[in-house]
PDB file of C-alpha atoms in Angstrom:
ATOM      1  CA  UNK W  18       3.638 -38.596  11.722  1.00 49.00           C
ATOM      2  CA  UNK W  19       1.442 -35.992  13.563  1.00 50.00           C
ATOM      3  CA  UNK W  20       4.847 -34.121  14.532  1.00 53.00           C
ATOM      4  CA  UNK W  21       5.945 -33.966  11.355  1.00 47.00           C
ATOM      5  CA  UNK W  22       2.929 -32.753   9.485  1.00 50.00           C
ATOM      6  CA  UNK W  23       2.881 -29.746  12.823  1.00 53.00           C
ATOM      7  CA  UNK W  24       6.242 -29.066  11.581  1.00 48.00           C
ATOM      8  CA  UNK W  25       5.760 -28.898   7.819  1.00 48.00           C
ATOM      9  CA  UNK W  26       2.625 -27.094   8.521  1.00 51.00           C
ATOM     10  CA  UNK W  27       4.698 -23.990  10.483  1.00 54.00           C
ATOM     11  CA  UNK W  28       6.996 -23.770   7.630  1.00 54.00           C
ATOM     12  CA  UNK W  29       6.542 -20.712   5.242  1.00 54.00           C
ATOM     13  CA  UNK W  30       6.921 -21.250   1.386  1.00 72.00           C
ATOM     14  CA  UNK W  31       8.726 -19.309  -1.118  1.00 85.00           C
ATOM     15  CA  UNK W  32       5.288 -17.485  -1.677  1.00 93.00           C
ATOM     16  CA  UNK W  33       5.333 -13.437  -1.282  1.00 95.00           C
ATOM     17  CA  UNK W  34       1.567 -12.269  -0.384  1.00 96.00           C
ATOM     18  CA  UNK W  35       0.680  -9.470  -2.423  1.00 96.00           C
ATOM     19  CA  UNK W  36      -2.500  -7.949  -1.109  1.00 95.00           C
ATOM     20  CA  UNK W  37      -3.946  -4.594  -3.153  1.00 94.00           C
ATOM     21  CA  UNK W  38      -6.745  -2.686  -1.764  1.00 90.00           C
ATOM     22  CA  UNK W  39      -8.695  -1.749  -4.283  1.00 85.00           C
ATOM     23  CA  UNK W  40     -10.252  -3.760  -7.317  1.00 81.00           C
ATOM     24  CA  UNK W  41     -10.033  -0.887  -9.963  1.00 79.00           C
ATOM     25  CA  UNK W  42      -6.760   1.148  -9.363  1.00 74.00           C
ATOM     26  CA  UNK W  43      -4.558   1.373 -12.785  1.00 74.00           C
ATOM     27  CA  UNK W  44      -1.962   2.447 -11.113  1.00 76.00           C
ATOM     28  CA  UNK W  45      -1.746  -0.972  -8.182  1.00 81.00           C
ATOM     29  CA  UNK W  46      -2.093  -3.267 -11.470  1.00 82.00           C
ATOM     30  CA  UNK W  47       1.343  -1.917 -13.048  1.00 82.00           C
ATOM     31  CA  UNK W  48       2.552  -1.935  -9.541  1.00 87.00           C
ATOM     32  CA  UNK W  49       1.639  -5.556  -9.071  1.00 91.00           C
ATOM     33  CA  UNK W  50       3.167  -6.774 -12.693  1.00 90.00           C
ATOM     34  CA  UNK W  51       6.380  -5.072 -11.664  1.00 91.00           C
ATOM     35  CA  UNK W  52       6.651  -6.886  -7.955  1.00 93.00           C
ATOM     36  CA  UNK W  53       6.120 -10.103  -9.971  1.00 93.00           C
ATOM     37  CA  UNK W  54       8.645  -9.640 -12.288  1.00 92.00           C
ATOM     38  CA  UNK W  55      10.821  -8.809  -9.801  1.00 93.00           C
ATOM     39  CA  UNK W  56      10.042 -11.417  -6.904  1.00 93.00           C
ATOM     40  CA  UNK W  57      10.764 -13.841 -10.098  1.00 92.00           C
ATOM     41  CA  UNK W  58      13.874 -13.006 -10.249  1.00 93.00           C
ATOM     42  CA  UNK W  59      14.607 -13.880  -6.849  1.00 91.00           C
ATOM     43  CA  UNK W  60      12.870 -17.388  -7.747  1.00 91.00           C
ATOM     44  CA  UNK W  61       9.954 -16.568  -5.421  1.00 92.00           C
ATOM     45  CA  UNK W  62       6.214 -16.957  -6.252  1.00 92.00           C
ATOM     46  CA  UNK W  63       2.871 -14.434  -5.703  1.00 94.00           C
ATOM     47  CA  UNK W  64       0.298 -14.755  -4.476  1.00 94.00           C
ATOM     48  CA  UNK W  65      -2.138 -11.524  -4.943  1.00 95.00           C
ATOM     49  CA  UNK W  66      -5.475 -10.687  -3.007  1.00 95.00           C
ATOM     50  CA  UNK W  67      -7.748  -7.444  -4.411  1.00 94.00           C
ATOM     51  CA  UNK W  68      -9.646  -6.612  -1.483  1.00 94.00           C
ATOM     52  CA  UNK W  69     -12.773  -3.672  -1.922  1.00 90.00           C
ATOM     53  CA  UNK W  70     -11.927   0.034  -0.234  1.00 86.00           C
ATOM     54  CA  UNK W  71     -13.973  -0.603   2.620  1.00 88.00           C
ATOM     55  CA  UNK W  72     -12.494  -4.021   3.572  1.00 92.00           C
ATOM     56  CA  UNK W  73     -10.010  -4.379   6.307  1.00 94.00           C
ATOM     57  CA  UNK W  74      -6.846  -5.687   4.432  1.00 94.00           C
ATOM     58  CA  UNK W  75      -5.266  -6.611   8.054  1.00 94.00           C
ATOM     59  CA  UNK W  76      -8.106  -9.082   8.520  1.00 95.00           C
ATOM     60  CA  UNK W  77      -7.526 -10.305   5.444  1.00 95.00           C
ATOM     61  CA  UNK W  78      -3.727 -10.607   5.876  1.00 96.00           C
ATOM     62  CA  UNK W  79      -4.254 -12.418   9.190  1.00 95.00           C
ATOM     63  CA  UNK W  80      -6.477 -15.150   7.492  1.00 96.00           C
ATOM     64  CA  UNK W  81      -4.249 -15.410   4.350  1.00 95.00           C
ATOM     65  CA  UNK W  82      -1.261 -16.025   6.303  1.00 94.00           C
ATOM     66  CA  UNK W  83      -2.491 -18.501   8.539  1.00 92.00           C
ATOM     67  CA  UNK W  84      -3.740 -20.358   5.977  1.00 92.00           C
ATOM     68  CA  UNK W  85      -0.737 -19.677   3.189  1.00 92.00           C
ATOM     69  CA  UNK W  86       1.955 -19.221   5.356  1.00 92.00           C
ATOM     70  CA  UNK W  87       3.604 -16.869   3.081  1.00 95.00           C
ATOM     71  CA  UNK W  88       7.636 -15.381   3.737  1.00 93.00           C
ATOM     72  CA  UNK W  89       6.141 -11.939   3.780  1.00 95.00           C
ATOM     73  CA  UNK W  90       3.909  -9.673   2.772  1.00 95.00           C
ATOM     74  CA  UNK W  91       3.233  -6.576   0.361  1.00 95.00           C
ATOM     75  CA  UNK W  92       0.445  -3.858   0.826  1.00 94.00           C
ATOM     76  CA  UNK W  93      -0.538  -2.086  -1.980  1.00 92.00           C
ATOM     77  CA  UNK W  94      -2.998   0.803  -0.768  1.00 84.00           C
ATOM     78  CA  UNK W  95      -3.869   0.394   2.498  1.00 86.00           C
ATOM     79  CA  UNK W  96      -6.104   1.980   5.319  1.00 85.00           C
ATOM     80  CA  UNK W  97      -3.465   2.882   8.408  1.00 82.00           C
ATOM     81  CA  UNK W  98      -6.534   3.139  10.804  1.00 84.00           C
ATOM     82  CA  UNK W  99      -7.053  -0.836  10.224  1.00 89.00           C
ATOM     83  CA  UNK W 100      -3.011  -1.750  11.283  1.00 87.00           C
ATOM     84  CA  UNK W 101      -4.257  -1.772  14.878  1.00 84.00           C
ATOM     85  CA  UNK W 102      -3.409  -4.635  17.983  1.00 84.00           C
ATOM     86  CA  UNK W 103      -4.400  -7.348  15.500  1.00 87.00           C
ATOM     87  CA  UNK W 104      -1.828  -6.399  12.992  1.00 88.00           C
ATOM     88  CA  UNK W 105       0.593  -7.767  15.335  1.00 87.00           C
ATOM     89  CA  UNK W 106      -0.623 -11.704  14.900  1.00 90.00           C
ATOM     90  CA  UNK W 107       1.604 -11.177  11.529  1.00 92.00           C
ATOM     91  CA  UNK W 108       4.923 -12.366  12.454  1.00 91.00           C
ATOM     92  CA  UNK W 109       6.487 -12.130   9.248  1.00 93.00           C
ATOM     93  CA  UNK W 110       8.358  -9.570   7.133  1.00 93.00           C
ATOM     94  CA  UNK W 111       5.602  -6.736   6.091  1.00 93.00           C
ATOM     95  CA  UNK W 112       6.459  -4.059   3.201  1.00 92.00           C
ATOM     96  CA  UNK W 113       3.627  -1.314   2.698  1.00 90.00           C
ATOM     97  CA  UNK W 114       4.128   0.206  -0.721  1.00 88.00           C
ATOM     98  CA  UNK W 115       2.257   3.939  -1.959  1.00 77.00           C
ATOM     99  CA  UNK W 116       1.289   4.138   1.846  1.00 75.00           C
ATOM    100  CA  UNK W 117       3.817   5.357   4.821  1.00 71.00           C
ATOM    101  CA  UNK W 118       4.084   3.372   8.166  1.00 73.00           C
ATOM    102  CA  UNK W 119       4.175   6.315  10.386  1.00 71.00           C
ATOM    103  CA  UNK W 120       2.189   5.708  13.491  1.00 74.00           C
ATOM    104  CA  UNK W 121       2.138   1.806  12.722  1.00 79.00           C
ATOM    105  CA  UNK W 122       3.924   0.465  15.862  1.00 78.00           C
ATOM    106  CA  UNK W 123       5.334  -3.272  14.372  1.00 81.00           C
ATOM    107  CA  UNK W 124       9.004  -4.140  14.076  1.00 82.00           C
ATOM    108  CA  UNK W 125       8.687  -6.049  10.947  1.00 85.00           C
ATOM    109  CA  UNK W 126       6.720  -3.328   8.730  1.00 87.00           C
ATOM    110  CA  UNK W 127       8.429  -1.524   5.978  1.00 86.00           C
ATOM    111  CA  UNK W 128       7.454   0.999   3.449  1.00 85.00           C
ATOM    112  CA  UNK W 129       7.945   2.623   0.870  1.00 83.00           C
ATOM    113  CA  UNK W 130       6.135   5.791  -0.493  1.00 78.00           C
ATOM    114  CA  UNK W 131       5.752   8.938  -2.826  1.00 79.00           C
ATOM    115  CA  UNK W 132       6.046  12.331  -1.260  1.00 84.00           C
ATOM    116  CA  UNK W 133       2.657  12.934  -2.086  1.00 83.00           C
ATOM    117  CA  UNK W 134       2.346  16.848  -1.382  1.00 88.00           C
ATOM    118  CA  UNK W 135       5.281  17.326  -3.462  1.00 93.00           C
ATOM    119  CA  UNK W 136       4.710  15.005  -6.520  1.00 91.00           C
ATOM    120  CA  UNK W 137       0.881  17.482  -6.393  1.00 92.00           C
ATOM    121  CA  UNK W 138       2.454  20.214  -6.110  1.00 95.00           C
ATOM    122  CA  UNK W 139       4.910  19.426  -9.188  1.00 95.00           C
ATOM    123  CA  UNK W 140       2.152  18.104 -11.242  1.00 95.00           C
ATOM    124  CA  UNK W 141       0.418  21.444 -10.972  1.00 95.00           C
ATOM    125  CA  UNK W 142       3.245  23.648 -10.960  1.00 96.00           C
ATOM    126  CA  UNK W 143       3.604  21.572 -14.658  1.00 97.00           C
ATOM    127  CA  UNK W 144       0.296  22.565 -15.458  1.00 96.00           C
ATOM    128  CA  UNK W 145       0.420  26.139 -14.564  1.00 96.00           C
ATOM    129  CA  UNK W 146       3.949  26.944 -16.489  1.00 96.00           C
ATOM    130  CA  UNK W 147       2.022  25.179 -19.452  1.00 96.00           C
ATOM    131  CA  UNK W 148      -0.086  28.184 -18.947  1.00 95.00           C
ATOM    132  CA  UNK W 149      -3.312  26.133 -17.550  1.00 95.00           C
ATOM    133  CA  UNK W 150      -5.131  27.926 -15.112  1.00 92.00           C
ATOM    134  CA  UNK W 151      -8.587  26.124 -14.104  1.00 91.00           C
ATOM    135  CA  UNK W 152      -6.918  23.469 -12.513  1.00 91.00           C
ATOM    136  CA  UNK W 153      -9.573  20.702 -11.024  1.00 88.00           C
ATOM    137  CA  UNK W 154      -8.841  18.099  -8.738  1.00 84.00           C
ATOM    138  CA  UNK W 155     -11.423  14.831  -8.916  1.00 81.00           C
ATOM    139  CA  UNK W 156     -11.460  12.597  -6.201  1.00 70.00           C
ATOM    140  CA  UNK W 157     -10.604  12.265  -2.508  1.00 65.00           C
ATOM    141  CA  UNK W 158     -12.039  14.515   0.208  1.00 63.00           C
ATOM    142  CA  UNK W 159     -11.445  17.932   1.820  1.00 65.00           C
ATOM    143  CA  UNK W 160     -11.226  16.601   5.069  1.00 64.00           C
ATOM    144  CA  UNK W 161      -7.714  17.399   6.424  1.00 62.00           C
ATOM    145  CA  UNK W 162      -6.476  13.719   8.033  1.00 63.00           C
ATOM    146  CA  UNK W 163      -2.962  13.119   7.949  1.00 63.00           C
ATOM    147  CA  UNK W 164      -3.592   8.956   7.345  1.00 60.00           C
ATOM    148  CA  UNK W 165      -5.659   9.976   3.885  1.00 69.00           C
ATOM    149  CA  UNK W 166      -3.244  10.363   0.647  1.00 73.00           C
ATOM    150  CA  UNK W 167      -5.938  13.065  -0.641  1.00 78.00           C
ATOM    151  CA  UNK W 168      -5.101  15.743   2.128  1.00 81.00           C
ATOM    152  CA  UNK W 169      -1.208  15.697   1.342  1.00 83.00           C
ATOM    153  CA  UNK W 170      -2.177  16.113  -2.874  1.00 85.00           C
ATOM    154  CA  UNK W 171      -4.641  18.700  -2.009  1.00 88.00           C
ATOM    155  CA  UNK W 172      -2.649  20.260  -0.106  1.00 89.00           C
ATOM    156  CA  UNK W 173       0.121  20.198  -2.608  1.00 92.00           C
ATOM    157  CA  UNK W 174      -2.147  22.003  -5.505  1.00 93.00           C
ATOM    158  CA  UNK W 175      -3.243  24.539  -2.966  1.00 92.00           C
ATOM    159  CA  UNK W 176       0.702  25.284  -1.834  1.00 95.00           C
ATOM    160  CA  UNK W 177       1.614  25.083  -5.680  1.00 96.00           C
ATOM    161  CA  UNK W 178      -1.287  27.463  -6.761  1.00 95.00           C
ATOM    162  CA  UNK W 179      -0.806  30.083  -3.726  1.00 95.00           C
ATOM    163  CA  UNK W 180       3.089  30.700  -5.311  1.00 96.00           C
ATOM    164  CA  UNK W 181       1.771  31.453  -8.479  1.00 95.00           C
ATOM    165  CA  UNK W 182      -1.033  33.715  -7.357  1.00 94.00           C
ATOM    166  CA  UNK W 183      -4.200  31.320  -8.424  1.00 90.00           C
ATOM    167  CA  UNK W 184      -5.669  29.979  -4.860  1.00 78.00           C
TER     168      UNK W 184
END
């Protein structure tokens, strides 16, 4: 019996992890009601994890699969800088979504992103031909880091307002 209870414990379920980071981003919730209605399709089940800004979602992700076993996993938001050596105890299928995977060194990562300096930079050249022209940007920082979201939007408005003579 011990054997057999080993074995059934090493097998994964049907179960997709779904981890968002982030307990108050509108934009993640419609994100995770679509992957559900999706992975249903495929007769799979979710499970989803909102974990705060400033938590490590790879530590989380290593202690939800050991203990869930899960046939992959989904990011929603994450922190690159935290996809370090220990991201590599996650054997399975990985799929980071709003995020991109450069500079994450793991054969079984995925993503999927937005272009974000170009989706700013449309959203502001929308704003200007409406003839807006005190254009404000809330949230983020003005630190230039290529792992932060913020510095590709900024950077985006500022390209986007230089062409049209506002920066």
């Amino acid at each position: 019996p011990n054997s057999n209870a080993r074995v059934l414990k090493q097998k994964t379920n049907k179960q997709i992890l779904v981890i968002v980071k982030g307990r108050e981003n509108h934009y993640l919730e419609g994100l995770v009601e679509k992957i559900e209605n999706e992975l249903q399709n495929y007769d799979k089940e979710m499970s989803v994890t909102y974990v705060n800004e400033s938590d490590d979602e790879v530590a989380h992700a290593i202690k939800l699969n050991d203990r869930q076993r899960p046939e992959g996993i989904i990011f929603l938001g994450i922190d690159p800088n935290n996809f370090n050596e220990d991201f590599k105890k996650i054997e399975i299928p990985c799929v980071i979504l709003t995020n991109m995977a450069i500079g994450i060194d793991h054969p079984n990562v995925s993503s999927f992103s937005t272009n974000d300096l170009e989706a700013s930079k449309c959203a502001c050249n929308y704003l200007i031909e409406n003839g807006h022209r005190n254009i404000a940007i809330i949230g983020g920082t003005k630190v230039h880091d290529e792992t932060c979201i913020e510095s590709y939007r900024l950077q985006g408005v500022i390209e986007a307002m230089n062409e049209h003579g506002l920066a």
